[in-house]
Structure formats: structure tokens, C-alpha cells
Tab-separated table of C-alpha atoms in Angstrom:
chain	number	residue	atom	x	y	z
A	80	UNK	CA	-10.167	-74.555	-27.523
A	81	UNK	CA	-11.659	-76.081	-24.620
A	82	UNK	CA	-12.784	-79.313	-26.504
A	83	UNK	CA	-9.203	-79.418	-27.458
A	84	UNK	CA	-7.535	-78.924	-24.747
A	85	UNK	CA	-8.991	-81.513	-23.263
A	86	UNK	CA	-8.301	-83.855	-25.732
A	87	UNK	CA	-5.204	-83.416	-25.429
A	88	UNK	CA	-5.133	-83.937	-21.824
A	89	UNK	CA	-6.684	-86.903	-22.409
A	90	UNK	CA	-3.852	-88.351	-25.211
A	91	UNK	CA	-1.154	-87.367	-22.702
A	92	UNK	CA	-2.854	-89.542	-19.946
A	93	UNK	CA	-3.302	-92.863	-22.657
A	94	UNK	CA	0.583	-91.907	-23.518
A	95	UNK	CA	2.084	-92.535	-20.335
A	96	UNK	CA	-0.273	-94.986	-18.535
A	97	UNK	CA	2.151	-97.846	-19.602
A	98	UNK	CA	4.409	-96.217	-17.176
A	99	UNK	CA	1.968	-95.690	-14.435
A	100	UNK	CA	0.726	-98.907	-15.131
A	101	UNK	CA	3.855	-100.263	-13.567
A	102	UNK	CA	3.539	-99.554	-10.631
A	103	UNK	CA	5.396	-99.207	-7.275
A	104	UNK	CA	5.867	-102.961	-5.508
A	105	UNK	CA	6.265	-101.941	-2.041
A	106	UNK	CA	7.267	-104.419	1.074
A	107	UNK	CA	5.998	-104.198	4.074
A	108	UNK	CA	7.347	-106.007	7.659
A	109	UNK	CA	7.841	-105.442	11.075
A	110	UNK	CA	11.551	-104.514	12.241
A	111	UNK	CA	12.394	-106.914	15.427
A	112	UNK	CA	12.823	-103.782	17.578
A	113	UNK	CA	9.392	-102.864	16.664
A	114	UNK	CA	9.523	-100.052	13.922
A	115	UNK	CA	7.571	-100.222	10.524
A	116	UNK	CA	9.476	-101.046	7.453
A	117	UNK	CA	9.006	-100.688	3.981
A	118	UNK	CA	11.217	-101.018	0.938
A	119	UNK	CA	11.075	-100.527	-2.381
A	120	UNK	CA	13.733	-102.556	-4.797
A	121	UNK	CA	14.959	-99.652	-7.523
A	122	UNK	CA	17.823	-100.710	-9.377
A	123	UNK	CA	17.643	-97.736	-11.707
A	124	UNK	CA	20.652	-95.660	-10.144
A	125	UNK	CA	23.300	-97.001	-7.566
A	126	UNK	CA	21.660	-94.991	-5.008
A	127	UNK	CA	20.002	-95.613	-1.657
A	128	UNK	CA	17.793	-93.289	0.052
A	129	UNK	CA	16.373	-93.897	3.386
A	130	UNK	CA	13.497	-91.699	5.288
A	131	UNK	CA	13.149	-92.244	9.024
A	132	UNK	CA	9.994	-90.618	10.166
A	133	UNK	CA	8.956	-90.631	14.040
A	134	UNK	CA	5.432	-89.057	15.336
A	135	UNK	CA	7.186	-86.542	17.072
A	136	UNK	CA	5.785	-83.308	15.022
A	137	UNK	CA	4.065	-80.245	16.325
A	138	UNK	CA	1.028	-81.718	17.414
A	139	UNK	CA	3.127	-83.636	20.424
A	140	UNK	CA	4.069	-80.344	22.024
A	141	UNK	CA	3.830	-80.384	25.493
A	142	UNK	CA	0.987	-77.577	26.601
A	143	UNK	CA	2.619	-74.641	27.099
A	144	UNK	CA	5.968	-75.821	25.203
A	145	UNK	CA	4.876	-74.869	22.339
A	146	UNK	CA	8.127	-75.167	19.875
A	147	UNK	CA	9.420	-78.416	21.557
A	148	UNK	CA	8.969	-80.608	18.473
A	149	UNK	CA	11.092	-78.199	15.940
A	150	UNK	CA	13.594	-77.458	18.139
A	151	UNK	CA	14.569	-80.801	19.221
A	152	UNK	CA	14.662	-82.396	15.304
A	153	UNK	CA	16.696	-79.002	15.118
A	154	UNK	CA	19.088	-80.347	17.544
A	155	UNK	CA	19.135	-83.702	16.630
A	156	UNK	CA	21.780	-83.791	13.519
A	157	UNK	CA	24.124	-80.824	15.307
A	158	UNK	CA	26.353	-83.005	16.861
A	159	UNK	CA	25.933	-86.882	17.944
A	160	UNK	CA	28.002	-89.676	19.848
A	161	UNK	CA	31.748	-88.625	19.155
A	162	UNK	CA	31.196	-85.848	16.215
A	163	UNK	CA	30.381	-82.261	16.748
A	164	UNK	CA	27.977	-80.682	13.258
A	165	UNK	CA	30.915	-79.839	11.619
A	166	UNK	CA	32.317	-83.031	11.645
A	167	UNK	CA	28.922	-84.906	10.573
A	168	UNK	CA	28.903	-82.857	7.411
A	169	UNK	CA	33.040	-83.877	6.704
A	170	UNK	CA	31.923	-87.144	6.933
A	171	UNK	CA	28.623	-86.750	5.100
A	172	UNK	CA	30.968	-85.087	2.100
A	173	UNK	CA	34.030	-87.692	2.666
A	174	UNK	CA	31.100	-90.449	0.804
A	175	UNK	CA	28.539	-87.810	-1.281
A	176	UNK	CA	25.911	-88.221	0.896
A	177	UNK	CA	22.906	-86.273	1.769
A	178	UNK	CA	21.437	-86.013	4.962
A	179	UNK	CA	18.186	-83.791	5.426
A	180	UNK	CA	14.638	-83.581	7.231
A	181	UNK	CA	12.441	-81.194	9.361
A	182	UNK	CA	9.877	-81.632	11.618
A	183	UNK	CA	5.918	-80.771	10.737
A	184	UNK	CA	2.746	-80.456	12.329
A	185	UNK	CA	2.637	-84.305	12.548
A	186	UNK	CA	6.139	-85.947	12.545
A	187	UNK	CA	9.962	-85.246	12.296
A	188	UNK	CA	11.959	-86.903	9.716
A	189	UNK	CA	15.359	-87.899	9.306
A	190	UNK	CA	16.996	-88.782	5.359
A	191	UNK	CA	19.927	-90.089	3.850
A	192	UNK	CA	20.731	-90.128	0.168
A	193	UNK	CA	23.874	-92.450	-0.547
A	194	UNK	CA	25.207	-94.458	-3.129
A	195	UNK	CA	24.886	-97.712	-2.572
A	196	UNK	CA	28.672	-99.156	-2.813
A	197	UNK	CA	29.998	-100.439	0.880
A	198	UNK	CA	32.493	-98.074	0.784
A	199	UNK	CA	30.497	-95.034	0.581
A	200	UNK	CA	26.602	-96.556	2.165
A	201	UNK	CA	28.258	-98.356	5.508
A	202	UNK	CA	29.949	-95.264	6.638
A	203	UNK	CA	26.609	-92.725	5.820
A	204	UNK	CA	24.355	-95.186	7.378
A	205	UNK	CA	27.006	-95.625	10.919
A	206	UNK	CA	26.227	-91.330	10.435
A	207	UNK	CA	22.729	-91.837	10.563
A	208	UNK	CA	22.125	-94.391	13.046
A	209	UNK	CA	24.452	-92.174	15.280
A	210	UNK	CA	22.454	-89.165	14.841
A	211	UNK	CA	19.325	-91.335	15.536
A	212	UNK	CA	20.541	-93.092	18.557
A	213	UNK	CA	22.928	-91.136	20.351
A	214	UNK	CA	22.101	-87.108	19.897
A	215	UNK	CA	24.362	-84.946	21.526
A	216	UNK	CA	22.489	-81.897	22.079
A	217	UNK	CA	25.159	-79.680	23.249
A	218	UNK	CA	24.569	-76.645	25.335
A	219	UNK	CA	26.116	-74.104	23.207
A	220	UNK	CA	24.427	-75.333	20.318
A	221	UNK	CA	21.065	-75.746	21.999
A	222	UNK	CA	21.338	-71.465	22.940
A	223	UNK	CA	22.072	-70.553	19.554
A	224	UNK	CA	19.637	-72.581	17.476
A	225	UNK	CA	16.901	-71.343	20.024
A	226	UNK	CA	18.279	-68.055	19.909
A	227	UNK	CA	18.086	-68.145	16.258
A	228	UNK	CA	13.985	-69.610	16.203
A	229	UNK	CA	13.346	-66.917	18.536
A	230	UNK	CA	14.770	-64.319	15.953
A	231	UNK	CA	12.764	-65.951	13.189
A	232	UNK	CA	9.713	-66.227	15.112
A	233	UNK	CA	9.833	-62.439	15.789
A	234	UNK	CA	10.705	-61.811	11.931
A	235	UNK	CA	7.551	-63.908	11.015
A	236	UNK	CA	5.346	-61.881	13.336
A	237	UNK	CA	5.799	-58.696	11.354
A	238	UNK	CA	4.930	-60.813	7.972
A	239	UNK	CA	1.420	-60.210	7.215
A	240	UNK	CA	1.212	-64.191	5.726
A	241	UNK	CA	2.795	-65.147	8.769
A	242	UNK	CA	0.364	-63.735	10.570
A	243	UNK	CA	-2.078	-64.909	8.616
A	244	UNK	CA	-1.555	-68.515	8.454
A	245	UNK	CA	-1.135	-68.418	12.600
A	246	UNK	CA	-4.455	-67.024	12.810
A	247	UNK	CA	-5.978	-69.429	10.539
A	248	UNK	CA	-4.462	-72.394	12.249
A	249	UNK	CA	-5.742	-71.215	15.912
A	250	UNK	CA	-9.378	-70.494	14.881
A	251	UNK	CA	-9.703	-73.502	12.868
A	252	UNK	CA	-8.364	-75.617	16.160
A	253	UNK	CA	-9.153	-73.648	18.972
A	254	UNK	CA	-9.246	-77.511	21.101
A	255	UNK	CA	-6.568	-78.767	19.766
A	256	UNK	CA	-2.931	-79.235	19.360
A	257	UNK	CA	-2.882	-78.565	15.855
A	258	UNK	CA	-3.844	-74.654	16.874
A	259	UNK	CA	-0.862	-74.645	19.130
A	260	UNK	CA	1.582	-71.733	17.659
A	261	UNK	CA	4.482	-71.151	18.709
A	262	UNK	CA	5.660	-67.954	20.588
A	263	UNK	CA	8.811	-66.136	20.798
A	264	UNK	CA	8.156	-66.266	24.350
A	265	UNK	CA	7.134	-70.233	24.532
A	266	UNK	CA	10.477	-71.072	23.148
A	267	UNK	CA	12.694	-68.723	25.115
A	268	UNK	CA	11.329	-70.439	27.525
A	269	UNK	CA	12.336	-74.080	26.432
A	270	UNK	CA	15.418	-76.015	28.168
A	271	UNK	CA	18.035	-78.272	26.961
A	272	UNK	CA	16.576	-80.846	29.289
A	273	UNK	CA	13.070	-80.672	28.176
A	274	UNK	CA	14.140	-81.115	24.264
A	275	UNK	CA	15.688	-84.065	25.867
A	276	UNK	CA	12.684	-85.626	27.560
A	277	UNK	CA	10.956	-85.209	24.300
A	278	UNK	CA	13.549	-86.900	22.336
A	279	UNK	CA	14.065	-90.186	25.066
A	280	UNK	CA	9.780	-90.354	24.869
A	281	UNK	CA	9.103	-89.952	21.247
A	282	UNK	CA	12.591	-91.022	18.930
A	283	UNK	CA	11.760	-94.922	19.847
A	284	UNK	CA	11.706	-97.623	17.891
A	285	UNK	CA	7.833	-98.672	18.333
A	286	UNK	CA	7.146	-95.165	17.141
A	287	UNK	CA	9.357	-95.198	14.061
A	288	UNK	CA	8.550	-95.440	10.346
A	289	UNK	CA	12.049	-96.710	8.107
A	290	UNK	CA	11.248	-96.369	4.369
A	291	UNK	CA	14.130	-97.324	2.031
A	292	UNK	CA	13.780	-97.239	-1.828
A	293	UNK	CA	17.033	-98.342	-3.616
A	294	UNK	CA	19.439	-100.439	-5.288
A	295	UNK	CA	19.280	-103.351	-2.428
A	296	UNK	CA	17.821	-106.335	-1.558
A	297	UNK	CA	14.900	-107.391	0.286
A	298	UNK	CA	17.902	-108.576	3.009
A	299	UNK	CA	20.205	-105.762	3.044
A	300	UNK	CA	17.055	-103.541	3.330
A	301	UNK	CA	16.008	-105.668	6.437
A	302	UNK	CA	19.165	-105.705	8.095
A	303	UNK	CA	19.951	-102.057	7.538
A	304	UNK	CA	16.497	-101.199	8.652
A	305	UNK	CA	16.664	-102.770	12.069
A	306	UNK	CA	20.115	-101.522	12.925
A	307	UNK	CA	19.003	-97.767	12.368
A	308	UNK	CA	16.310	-98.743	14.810
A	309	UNK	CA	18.281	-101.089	17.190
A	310	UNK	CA	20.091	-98.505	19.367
A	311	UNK	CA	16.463	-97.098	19.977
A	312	UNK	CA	14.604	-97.570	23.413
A	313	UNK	CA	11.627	-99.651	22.308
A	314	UNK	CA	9.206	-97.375	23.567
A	315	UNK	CA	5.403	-96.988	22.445
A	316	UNK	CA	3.822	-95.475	19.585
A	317	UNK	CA	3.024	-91.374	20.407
A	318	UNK	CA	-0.762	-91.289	21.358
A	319	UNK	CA	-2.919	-89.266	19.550
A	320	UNK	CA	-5.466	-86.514	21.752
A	321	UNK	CA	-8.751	-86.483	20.848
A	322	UNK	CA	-9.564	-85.544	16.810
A	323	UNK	CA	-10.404	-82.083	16.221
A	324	UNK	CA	-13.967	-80.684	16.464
A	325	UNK	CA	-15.284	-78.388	14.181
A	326	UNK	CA	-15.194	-74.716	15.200
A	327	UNK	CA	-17.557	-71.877	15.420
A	328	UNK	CA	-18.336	-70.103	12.221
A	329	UNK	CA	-16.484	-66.303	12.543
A	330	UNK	CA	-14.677	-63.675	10.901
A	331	UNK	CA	-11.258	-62.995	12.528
A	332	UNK	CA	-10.028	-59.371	10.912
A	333	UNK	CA	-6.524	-58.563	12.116
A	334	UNK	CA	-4.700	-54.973	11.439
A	335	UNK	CA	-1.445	-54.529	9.400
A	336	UNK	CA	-0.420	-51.466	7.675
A	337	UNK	CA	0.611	-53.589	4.212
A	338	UNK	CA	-1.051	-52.654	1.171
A	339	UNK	CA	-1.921	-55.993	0.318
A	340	UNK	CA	-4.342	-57.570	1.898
A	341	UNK	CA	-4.708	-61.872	3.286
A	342	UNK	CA	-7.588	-63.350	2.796
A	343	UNK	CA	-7.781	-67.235	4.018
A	344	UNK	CA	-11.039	-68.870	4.445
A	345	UNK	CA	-11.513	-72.763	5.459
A	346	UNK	CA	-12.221	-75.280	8.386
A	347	UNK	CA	-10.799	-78.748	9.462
A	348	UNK	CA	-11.728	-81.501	6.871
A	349	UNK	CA	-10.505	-84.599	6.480
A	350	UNK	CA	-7.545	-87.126	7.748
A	351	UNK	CA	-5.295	-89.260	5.825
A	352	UNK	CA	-7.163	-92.263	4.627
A	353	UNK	CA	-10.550	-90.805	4.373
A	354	UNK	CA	-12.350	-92.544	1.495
A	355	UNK	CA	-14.061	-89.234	0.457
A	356	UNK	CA	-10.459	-87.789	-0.521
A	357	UNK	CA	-10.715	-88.874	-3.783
A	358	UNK	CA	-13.858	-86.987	-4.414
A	359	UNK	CA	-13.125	-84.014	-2.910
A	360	UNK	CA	-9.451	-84.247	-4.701
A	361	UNK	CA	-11.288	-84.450	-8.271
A	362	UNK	CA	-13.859	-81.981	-7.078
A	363	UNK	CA	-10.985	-79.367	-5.798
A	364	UNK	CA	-9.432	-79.492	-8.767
A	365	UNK	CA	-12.432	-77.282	-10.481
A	366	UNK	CA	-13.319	-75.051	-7.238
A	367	UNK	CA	-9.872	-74.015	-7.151
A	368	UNK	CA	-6.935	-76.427	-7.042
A	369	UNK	CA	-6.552	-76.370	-11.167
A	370	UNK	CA	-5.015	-73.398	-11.615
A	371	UNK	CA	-6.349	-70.721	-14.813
A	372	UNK	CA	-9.444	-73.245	-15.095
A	373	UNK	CA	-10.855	-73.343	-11.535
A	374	UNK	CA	-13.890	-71.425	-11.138
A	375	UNK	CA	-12.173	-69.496	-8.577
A	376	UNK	CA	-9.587	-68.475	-10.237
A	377	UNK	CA	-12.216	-67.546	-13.522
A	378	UNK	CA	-13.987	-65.014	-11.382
A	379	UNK	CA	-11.752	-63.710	-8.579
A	380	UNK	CA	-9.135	-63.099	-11.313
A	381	UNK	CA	-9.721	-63.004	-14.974
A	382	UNK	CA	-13.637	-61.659	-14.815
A	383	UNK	CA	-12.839	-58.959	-11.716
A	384	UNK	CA	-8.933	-58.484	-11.339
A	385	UNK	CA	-8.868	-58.333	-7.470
A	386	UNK	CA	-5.981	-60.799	-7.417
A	387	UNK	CA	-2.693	-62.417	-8.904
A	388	UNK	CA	-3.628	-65.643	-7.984
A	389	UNK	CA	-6.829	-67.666	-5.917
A	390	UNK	CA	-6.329	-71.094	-4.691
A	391	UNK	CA	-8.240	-73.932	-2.596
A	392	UNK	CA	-6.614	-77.161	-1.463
A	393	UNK	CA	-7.129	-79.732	0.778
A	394	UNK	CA	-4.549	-81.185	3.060
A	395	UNK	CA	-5.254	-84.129	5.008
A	396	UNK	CA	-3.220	-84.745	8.688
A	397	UNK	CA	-3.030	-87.590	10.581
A	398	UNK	CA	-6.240	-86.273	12.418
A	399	UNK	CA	-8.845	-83.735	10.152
A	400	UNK	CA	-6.211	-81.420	8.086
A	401	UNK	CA	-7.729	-78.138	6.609
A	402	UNK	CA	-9.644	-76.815	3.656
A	403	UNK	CA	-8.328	-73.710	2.177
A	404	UNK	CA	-9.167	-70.884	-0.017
A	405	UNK	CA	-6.308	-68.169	0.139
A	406	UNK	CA	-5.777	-65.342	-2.028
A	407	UNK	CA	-3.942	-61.685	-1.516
A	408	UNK	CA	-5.695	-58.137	-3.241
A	409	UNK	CA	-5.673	-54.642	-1.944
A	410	UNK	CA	-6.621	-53.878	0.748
A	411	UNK	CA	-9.755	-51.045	-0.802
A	412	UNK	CA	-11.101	-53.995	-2.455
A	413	UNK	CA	-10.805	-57.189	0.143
A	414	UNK	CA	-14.497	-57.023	0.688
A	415	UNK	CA	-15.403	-57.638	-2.384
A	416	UNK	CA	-12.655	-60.408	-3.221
A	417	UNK	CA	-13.828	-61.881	-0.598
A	418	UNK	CA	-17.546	-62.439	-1.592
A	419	UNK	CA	-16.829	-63.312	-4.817
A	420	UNK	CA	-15.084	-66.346	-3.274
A	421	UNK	CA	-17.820	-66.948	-1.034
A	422	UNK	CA	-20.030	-67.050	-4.038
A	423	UNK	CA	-18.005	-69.161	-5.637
A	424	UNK	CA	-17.322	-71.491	-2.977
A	425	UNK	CA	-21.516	-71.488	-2.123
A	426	UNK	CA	-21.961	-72.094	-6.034
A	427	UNK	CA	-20.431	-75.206	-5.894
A	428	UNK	CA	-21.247	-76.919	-3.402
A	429	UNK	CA	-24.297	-76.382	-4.515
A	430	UNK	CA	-23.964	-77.615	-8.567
A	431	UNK	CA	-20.898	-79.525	-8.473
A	432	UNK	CA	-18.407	-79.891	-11.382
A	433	UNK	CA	-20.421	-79.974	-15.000
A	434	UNK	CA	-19.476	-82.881	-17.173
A	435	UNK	CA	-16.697	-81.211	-18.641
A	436	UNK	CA	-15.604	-80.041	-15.310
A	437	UNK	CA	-14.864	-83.761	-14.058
A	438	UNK	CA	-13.261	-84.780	-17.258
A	439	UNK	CA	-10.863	-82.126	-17.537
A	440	UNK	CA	-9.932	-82.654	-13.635
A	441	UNK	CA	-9.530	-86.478	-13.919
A	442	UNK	CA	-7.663	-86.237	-17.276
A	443	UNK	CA	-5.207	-83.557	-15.320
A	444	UNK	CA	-4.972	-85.609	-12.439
A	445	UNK	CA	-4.216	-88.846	-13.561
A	446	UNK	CA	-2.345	-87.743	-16.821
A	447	UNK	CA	0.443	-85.844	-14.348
A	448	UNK	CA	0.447	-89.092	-11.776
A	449	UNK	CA	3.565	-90.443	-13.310
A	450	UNK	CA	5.463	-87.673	-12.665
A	451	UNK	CA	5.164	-87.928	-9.037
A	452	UNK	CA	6.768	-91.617	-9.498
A	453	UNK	CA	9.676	-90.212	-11.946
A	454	UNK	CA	12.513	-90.730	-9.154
A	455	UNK	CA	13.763	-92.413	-6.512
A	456	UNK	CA	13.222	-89.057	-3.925
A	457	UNK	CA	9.752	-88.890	-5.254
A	458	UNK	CA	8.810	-92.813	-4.779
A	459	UNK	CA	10.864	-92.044	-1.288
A	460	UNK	CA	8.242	-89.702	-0.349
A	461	UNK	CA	5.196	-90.987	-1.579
A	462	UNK	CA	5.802	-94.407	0.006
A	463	UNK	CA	7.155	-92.659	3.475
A	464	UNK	CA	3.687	-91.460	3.443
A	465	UNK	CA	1.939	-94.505	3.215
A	466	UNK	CA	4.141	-95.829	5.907
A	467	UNK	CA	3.761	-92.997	8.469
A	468	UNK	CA	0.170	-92.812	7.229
A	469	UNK	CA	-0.871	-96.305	7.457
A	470	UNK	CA	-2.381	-96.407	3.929
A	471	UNK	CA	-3.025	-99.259	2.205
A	472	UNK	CA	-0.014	-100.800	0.334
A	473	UNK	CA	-1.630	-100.378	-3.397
A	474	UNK	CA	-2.511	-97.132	-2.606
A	475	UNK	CA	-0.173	-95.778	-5.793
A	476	UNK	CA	-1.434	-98.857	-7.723
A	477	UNK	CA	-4.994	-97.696	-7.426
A	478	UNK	CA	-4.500	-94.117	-7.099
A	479	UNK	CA	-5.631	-93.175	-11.203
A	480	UNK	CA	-8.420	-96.137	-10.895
A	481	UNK	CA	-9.847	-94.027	-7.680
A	482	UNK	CA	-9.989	-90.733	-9.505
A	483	UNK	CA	-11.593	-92.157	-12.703
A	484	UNK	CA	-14.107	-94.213	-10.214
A	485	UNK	CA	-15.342	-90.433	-8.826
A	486	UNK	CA	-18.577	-88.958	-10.279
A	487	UNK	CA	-19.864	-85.620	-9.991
A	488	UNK	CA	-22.757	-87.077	-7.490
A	489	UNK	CA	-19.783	-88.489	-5.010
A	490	UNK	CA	-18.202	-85.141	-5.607
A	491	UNK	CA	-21.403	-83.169	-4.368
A	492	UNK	CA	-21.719	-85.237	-1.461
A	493	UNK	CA	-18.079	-85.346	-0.503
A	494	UNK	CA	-18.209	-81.515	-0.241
A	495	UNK	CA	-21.857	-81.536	0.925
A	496	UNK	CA	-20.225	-83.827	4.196
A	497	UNK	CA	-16.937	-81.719	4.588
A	498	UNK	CA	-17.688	-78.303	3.451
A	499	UNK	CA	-20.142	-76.985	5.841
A	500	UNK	CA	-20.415	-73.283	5.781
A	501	UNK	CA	-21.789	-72.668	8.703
A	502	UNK	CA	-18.328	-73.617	10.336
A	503	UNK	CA	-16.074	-71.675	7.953
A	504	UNK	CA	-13.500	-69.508	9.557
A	505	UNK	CA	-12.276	-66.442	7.816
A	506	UNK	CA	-9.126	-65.044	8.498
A	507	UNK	CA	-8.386	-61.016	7.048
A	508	UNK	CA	-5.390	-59.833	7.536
A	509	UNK	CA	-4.797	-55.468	6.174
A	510	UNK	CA	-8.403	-55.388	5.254
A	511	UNK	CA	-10.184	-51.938	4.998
């Protein structure tokens, strides 16, 4: 079953590597006010969507002001120049577009989905370049949207995965702004006038990313790009503090009376860009990022039964993101889950993936490439992360040639270099 399996894996990938083979041409320039551009020509659909990503995320939160960077891209759509938020979204529906975005640990994003006829893309892009440029961030509407993170905030301090996660995310960065959490209290705290200080210093055109993947030309894209950015202050790009160190080895247990207990183990690993993320990619994929065939999930779950479901992943930040194992059982028998992991985890960095192991994992993980390229939204984010990212501009040409290029001795090493136990914070949260 195994054997076959994997051959089919394999067919799929030979199947569809016509279509990967394609490619995404992306182009690449330098707005005149100073923002990073790039487009990609799709004339599958008469549709334009547009991603406008600023380093302005959770890692730029003033100390102590923790909840700055959320609340402001909160802010920033709720009303702007001479519309109120309920008048954005009449216009926004007037044309059938889309306008969406959040803010994450390491930037705030703004999108548009229109189609691409004058009628209907002039008047959604005047929306977004008014949002971008001229924010009203209206008193009323700044109390209740902090009101309402301060309610959620509370809410997410009773959640035991909430909790959890918070945890995790200080111990792994006790230095550093990516441990920042924020606080009920921190963003009480915040004013309307410090959201706008953080807007005026980071939403500026030098620290702007504009990807754009539609139905246009190489002109239209240039000339819509710079006037989403023109109205900007030129500014500078957001400095970065110092990367992250890596912490102290420890075992953080934290009470809860849920049943169920939260188990997260991991330490910072590796940024965007790192040449050992292939590797550790194909390598994940047996440990535990392949679902019913990772080791982990073999002997946390089917062998023992202590839980639903195991996972590892690695998720690379602008500075070193995290390795993670995570995995929920009761709460009698969290010891145990736990060292089974730990086993599992010491196992293989110590053998690395058999033979089989690193077939099935590259078959899986180029054969289901395409389908991250299967639509416009999909090529929107993929290439807004090269952009923000700085990653090389073939990175989805080469993407299946850098998996099949990894061999269990680069995997070894890879985790050898990253994974160092000795550092690895564990987070319990209900644990007898």
C-alpha cells in the first residue's frame, strides 16, 4: 500500500508539472515615490487584485504599546477623507469590489479585488488610495473598536489555546518584539493620537510593498501603482531591532481547569530566505507536517491514542520565525504525550527521513505546488510575499527544483543547525 501510494503520488506530480512548469513571470521596479512594485500580467478573468503591504505589524509596537499595530490597520478602512465605514462599503458594493487585510506579527496589509473595466476599477482604486492616504480615524470609532479588542482580548484569556500560544510566543522571545503580547490593559491604554503617530511613521511610501496580479498592462500596473503610493509621505523603510536570540531551555506549566490539555513545544528557527528552508520543509514534512504519515502523528496517535491530531511546522518571519510541535490530550495523560513527542522529535534529528521518507515528502510537496498557483488570490499572495519578503524573483520558478535538490544528509544537517534541544521551550497548559 505504501509502495503504491507513493506511486501514485509520484504520477500526480508528472501529471501536472506542465502546469507548474509555466510558471509565474513576475515584474519587478521601483515606484517614483519610492515603494516596491511588482506585477503579474493574468488575463485569465477580468479581474484585478491589488495587495498593499507596509512593515507596520506587531513587531513595530512601541514598548509598552503593545496592540498599536492591530489597532491602527483596524482603524484604517473605518472611515477616510470624505466617507464615514458605511459609506466605503456602499461604494465598495456600488462596483463588486472587495476590500480586505489585517495586520500580523510582521506587516499590515491592505487588498482590493475589482474587475478590471474603468467603470468599476477607477472608482475602487480612488477607495483605496483614500483609505491609504487620508485615514480618518474618528474618535467614536477609535473607542469602540478598542473597546471591542479589549473585550476579545479578555475572551481569549480564558481560552486555554489562547493562553497557550501567548505563552509560547513570550518564552520563545523573551528579548524581543516578537514576544510582545498584547494586554487588555496595554490597549485600554492606547490613544487616538498615538495610533496616529504610528500610522504618519510607518504607512509611507519607502516602506510600502504594491503587488498587483491582473488583467492589465505592464503601464496601467505602473501608473496605478504609484498613485496608490503618491499621496504617501516618502518616509523610510521601518527598521528592524536586533534578530532574536535563542532562549533558555525550560518547561513553562500553566493551570486551567479544561479537561484537555496544550501541549506546544519549539524555539525560534529560521527567517524568510534562509537557504536551509528547503531542507527543513522536506524534512518537516515526515517529523510531523504530513499529516497520517508523519512519524509524529504514527506514534502520538495511531500506536498510543493520546491525541486527535499532532503537528510540527515551521514558519519563517522576517527575523527567526518558530518551530512547532502542538498537540491537545487529557490532561491524566499529558506527560506521557508529551515524551512520546520528545522521542520522536530526538529520533529524528538523530536518523533523518529513510529513503522512502524523502520520496514520499518531495512527491507530496511538489505534486500539490500547482495548486497554490490555481488563482489569481493565490498568485496575489504568494508573489506579495516575495515582495514584502525580498525573495528572489524565480523563487516559484525554482520552488519544485529546490525540494527535489534536498537529500536526507542536507535534511539532517538543516535540523542538526536549527533544532537544538537544549533551547526548546515547552509550553503546558491543564496538565496534571
Amino acid at each position: 500500500m505504501k509502495r503504491l501510494l507513493l506511486a501514485l503520488a509520484t504520477l500526480y506530480a508528472l501529471l501536472i508539472a506542465p502546469l507548474a512548469e509555466a510558471g509565474v513571470r513576475i515584474e519587478h521596479w521601483i515606484s517614483p515615490s519610492g515603494a516596491r512594485v511588482y506585477f503579474v500580467e493574468s488575463r485569465g478573468l477580468p479581474i484585478l487584485d491589488v495587495q498593499v503591504d507596509f512593515a507596520a505589524g506587531s513587531m513595530f509596537d512601541p514598548e509598552g504599546k503593545s496592540g498599536t499595530a492591530g489597532l491602527t490597520r483596524t482603524l484604517l478602512d473605518l472611515g477616510a477623507g470624505n466617507l464615514d465605514e458605511n459609506a466605503i462599503a456602499d461604494r465598495l458594493a456600488d462596483v463588486g469590489a472587495i476590500l480586505s487585510g489585517g495586520a500580523d506579527t510582521d506587516r499590515a496589509s491592505v487588498a482590493l479585488r475589482t474587475l478590471v473595466s474603468p467603470d468599476k476599477r477607477d472608482p475602487a482604486l480612488d477607495i483605496l488610495r483614500t483609505v491609504l492616504a487620508s485615514p480618518r480615524y474618528d474618535a467614536t470609532v477609535f473607542e469602540r473598536e478598542k473597546a471591542r479588542a479589549v473585550a476579545g482580548l479578555k475572551d481569549a484569556l480564558t481560552r486555554p489555546d489562547a493562553i497557550s500560544g501567548r505563552a509560547f510566543w513570550q518564552a520563545l522571545y523573551p528579548k524581543h518584539p516578537y514576544g510582545r503580547q498584547s494586554t487588555p490593559e496595554s490597549v485600554a491604554a492606547l490613544t487616538r493620537e498615538e495610533l496616529l503617530a504610528f500610522y504618519r511613521s510607518h504607512y509611507v511610501a519607502r516602506n510600502a510593498t504594491v503587488t498587483l496580479v491582473g488583467s492589465i498592462a505592464r503601464g496601467d500596473a505602473e501608473r496605478i501603482a504609484e498613485s496608490l503610493v503618491a499621496g504617501l509621505p516618502a518616509g523610510a523603510p521601518a527598521a528592524l531591532p536586533p534578530a532574536p536570540g535563542l532562549p533558555k531551555g525550560e518547561t513553562r506549566a500553566l493551570a486551567h481547569p479544561a479537561t484537555q490539555s496544550h501541549i506546544t513545544i519549539g524555539l525560534p528557527a529560521v527567517e524568510r530566505g534562509n537557504p536551509d528552508f528547503f531542507p527543513l520543509l522536506v524534512g518537516n514534512y515526515t517529523l510531523g507536517g504530513g499529516g497520517f504519515v508523519s512519524r509524529l502523528m504514527k506514534e502520538v496517535r495511531d500506536k498510543r491514542g493520546y491525541a486527535y491530531s499532532v503537528y510540527s511546522y515551521f514558519a519563517p518571519l522576517r527575523q527567526s520565525g518558530p518551530f512547532q510541535i502542538g498537540l491537545q490530550t487529557k490532561r491524566s495523560q499529558a506527560k506521557e504525550a508529551l515524551s512520546v513527542a520528545l522521542d520522536v522529535l530526538k529520533a529524528f534529528l538523530a536518523e533523518g527521513p529513510t529513503a522512502d521518507e524523502l520520496a514520499a515528502a518531495k512527491a507530496n510537496l511538489t505534486g500539490s505546488f500547482p495548486l497554490r498557483l490555481d488563482s489569481n488570490k493565490k498568485i496575489l499572495e504568494n508573489v506579495a510575499n516575495i515582495g514584502f519578503y525580498g525573495l528572489p524573483l524565480d523563487y516559484l520558478d525554482r520552488y519544485q527544483e529546490k525540494i527535489q535538490a534536498v537529500t536526507a544528509d542536507d535534511v539532517r544537517r538543516a535540523f542538526a543547525k536549527t533544532v537544538r534541544p537544549d533551547h526548546l521551550v515547552t509550553v503546558t497548559v491543564a496538565a496534571d
